[in-house]
Tab-separated table of C-alpha atoms in Angstrom:
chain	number	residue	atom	x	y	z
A	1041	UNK	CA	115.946	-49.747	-102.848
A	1042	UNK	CA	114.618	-50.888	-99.262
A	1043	UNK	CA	112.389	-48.458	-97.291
A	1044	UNK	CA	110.769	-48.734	-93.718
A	1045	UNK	CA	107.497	-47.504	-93.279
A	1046	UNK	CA	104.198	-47.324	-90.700
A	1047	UNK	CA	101.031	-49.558	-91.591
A	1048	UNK	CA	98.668	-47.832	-89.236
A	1049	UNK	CA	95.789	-49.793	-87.953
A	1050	UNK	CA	93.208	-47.840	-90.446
A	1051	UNK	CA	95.358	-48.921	-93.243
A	1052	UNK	CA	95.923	-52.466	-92.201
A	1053	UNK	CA	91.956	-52.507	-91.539
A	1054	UNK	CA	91.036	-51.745	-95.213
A	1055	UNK	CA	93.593	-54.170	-96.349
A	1056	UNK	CA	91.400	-56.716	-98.856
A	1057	UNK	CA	94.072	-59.414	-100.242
A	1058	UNK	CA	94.372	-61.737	-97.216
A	1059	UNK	CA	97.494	-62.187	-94.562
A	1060	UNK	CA	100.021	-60.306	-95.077
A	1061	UNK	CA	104.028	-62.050	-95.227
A	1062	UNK	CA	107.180	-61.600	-95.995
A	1063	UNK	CA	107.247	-61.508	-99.601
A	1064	UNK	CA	103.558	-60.490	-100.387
A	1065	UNK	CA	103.151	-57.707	-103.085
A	1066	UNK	CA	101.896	-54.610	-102.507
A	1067	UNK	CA	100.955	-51.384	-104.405
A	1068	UNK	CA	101.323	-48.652	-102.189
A	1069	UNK	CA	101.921	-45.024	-101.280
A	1070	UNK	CA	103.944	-43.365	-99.199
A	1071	UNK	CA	102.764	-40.256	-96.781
A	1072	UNK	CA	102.777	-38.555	-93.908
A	1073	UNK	CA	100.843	-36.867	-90.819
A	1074	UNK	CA	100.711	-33.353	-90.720
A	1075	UNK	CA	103.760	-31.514	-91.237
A	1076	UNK	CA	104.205	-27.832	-90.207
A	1077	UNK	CA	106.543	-25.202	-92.174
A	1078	UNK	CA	109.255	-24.317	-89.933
A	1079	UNK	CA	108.568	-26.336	-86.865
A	1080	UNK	CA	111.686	-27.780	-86.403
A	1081	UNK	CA	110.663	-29.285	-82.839
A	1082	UNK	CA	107.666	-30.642	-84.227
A	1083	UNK	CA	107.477	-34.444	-83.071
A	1084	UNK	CA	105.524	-35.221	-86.120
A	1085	UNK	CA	108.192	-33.791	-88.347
A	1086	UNK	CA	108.458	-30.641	-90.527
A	1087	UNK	CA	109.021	-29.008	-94.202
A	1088	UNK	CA	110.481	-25.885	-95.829
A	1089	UNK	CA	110.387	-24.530	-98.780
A	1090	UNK	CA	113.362	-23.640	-100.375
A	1091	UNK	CA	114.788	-21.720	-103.430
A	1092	UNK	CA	115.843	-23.429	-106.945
A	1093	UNK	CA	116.336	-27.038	-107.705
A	1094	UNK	CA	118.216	-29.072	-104.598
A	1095	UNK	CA	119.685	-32.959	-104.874
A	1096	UNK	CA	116.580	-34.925	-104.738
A	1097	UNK	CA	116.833	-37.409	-101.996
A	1098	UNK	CA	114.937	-39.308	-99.391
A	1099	UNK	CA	117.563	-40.338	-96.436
A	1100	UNK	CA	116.720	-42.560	-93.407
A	1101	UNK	CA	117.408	-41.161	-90.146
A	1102	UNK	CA	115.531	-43.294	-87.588
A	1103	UNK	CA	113.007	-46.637	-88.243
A	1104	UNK	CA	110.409	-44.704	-90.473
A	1105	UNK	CA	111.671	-41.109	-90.012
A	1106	UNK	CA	113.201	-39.345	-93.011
A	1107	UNK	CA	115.094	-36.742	-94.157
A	1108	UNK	CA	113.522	-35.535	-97.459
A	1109	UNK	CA	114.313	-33.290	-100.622
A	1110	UNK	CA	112.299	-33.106	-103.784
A	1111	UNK	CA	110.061	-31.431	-106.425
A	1112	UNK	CA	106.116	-30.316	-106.302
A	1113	UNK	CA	104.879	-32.844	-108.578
A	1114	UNK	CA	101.091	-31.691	-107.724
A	1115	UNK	CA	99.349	-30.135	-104.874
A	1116	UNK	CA	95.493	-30.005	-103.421
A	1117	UNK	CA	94.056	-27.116	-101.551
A	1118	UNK	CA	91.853	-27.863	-98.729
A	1119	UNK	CA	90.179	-25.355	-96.196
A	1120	UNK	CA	89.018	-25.310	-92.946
A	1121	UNK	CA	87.924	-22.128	-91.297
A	1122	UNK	CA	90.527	-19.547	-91.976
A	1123	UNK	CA	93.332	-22.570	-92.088
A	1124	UNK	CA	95.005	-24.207	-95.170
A	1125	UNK	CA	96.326	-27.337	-95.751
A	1126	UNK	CA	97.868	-28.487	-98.826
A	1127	UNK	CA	97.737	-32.314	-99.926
A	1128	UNK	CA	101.317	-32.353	-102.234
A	1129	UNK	CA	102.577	-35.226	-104.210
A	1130	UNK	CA	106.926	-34.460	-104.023
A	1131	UNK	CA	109.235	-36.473	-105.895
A	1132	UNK	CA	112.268	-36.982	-103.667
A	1133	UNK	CA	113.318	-39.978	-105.760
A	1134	UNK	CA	110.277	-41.530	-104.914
A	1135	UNK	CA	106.680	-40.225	-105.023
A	1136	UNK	CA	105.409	-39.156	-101.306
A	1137	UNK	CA	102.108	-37.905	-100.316
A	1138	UNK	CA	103.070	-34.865	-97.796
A	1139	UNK	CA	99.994	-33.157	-95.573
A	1140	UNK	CA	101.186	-29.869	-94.918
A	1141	UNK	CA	100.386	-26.437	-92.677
A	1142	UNK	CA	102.010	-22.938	-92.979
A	1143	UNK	CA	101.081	-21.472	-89.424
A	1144	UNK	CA	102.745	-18.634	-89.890
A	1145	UNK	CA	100.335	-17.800	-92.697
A	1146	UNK	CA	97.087	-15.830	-92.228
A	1147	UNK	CA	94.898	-17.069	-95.280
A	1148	UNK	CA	92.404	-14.294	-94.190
A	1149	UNK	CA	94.038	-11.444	-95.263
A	1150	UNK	CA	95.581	-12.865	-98.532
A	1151	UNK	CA	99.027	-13.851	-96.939
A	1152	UNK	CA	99.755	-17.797	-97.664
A	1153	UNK	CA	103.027	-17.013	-95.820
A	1154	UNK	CA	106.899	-18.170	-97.759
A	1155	UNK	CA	105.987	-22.039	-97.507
A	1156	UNK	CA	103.079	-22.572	-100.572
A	1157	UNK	CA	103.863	-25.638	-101.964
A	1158	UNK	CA	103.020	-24.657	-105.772
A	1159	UNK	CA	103.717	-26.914	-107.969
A	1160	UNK	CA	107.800	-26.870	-109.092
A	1161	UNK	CA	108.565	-25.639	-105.771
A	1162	UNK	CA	111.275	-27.400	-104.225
A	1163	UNK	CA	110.628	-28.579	-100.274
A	1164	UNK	CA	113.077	-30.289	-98.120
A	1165	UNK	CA	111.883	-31.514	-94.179
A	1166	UNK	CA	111.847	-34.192	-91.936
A	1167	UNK	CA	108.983	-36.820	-91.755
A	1168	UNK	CA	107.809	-40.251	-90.659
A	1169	UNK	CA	106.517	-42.427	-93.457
A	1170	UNK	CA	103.526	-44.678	-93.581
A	1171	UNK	CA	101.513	-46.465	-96.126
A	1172	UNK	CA	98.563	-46.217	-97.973
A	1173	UNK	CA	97.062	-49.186	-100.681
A	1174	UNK	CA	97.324	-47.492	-104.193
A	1175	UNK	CA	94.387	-49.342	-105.087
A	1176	UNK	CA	91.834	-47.287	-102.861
A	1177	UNK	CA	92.516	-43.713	-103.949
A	1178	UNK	CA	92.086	-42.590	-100.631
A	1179	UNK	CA	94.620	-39.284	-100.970
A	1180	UNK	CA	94.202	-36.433	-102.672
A	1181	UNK	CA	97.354	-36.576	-104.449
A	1182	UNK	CA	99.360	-39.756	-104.729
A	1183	UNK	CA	101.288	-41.969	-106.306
A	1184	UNK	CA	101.850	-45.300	-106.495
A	1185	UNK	CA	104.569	-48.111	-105.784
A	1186	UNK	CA	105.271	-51.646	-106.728
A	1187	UNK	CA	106.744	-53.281	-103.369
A	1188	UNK	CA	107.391	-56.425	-102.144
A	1189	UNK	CA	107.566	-56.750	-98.381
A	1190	UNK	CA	111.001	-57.668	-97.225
A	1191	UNK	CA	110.311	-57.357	-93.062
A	1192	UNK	CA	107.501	-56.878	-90.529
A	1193	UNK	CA	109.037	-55.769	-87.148
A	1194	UNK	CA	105.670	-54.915	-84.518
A	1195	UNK	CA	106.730	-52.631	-81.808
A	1196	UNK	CA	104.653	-54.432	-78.658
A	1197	UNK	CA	102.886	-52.037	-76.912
A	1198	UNK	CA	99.840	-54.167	-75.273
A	1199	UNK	CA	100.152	-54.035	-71.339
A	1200	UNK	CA	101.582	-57.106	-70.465
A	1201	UNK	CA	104.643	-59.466	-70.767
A	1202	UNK	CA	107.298	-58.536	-73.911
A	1203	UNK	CA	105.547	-54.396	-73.672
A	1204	UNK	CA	107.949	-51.930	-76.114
A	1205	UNK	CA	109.653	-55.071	-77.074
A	1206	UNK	CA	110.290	-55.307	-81.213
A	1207	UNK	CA	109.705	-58.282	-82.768
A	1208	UNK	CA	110.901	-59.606	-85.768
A	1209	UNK	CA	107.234	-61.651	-87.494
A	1210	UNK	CA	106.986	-63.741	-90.321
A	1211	UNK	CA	102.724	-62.839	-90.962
A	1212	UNK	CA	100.681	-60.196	-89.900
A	1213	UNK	CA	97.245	-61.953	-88.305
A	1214	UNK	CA	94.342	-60.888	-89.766
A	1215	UNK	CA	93.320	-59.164	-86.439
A	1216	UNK	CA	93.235	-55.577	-85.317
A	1217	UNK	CA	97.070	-54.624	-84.674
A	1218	UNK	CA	96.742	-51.051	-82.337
A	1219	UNK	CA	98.034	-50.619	-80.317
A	1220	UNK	CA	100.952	-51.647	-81.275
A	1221	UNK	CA	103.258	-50.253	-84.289
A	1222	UNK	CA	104.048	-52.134	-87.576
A	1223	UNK	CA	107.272	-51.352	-89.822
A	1224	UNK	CA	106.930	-52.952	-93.033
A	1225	UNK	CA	110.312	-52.868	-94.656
A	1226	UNK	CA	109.369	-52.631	-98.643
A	1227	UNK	CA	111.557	-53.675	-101.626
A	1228	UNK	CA	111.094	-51.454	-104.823
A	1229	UNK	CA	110.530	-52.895	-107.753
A	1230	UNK	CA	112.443	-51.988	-110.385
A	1231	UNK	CA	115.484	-51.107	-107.481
């Protein structure tokens, strides 16, 4: 199986095993930004929770945007103020590392609202994907994959000459890459 995902900046700056190329290994994970239940306009994307066991599946519907369906696998709790936000590993065929918000909830008076995401709970959403290295432990909840990078397309967005352009590379330079947006296209192993 082939997936595209973000290397953010941060990421890319905490990488610790050289260039990287088409064809370099990789143990990763896959997450998100924040997600919020029921915002279906939400740029950043969104998540329900929904009753009994649905198809698992993980479905590409733009670059590094997906369509998702899967499992609780395991979930963190993590306050701030009256808010919650839940760190949750889902298994949608693969393991993803969702950050998500119930706004309709009102943790202050007991009411987590319909979208907990205990574990078993079944969630289904949209969301962009980007990577973190397995090897730092830097989520909450995660899970890591075996990948081989198959593509590096950089979305130019210096000022200047070739600006929103998308380039195919061959390497990632060991320099600072924001502004501009990487899509690593990953291999599976074992796919």
């Amino acid at each position: 199986m082939k997936l595209i995902a973000r290397l953010t900046g941060e990421a890319y700056a905490r990488y610790e095993h050289g260039v990287i190329t088409l064809g370099t290994h990789a143990d990763i994970c896959l997450k998100t930004d924040l997600l919020l239940a029921a915002q279906y306009d939400n740029p950043e994307g969104w998540y329900e929770r929904v009753v009994g066991p649905q198809p698992k599946a993980l479905i590409p519907i733009a670059l590094d945007t997906y369509a998702f369906s899967g499992e609780v696998l395991d979930m963190d709790l993590d306050r701030d103020g009256f808010d919650i936000y839940y760190d949750v590993l889902l298994d949608c065929g693969l393991p993803i590392s969702l950050l998500v918000n119930d706004p309709a909830s009102h943790p202050e008076t007991g009411d987590l609202g319909q979208h907990v995401p205990d574990p078993g709970a079944w969630l289904v959403g949209i969301a962009s994907l980007s990577i973190d290295w397995a090897d730092q432990e830097v989520l909450p909840v995660a899970q890591g994959l075996s990948t081989t990078v198959a593509g590096i397309d950089r979305l130019v967005l210096r000022p200047g000459p070739g600006f929103a352009e998308m380039r195919s590379e061959g390497q990632l330079p060991l320099t600072p890459i924001d502004p501009d947006r990487i899509l690593l296209t990953l291999s599976i192993a074992g796919d």
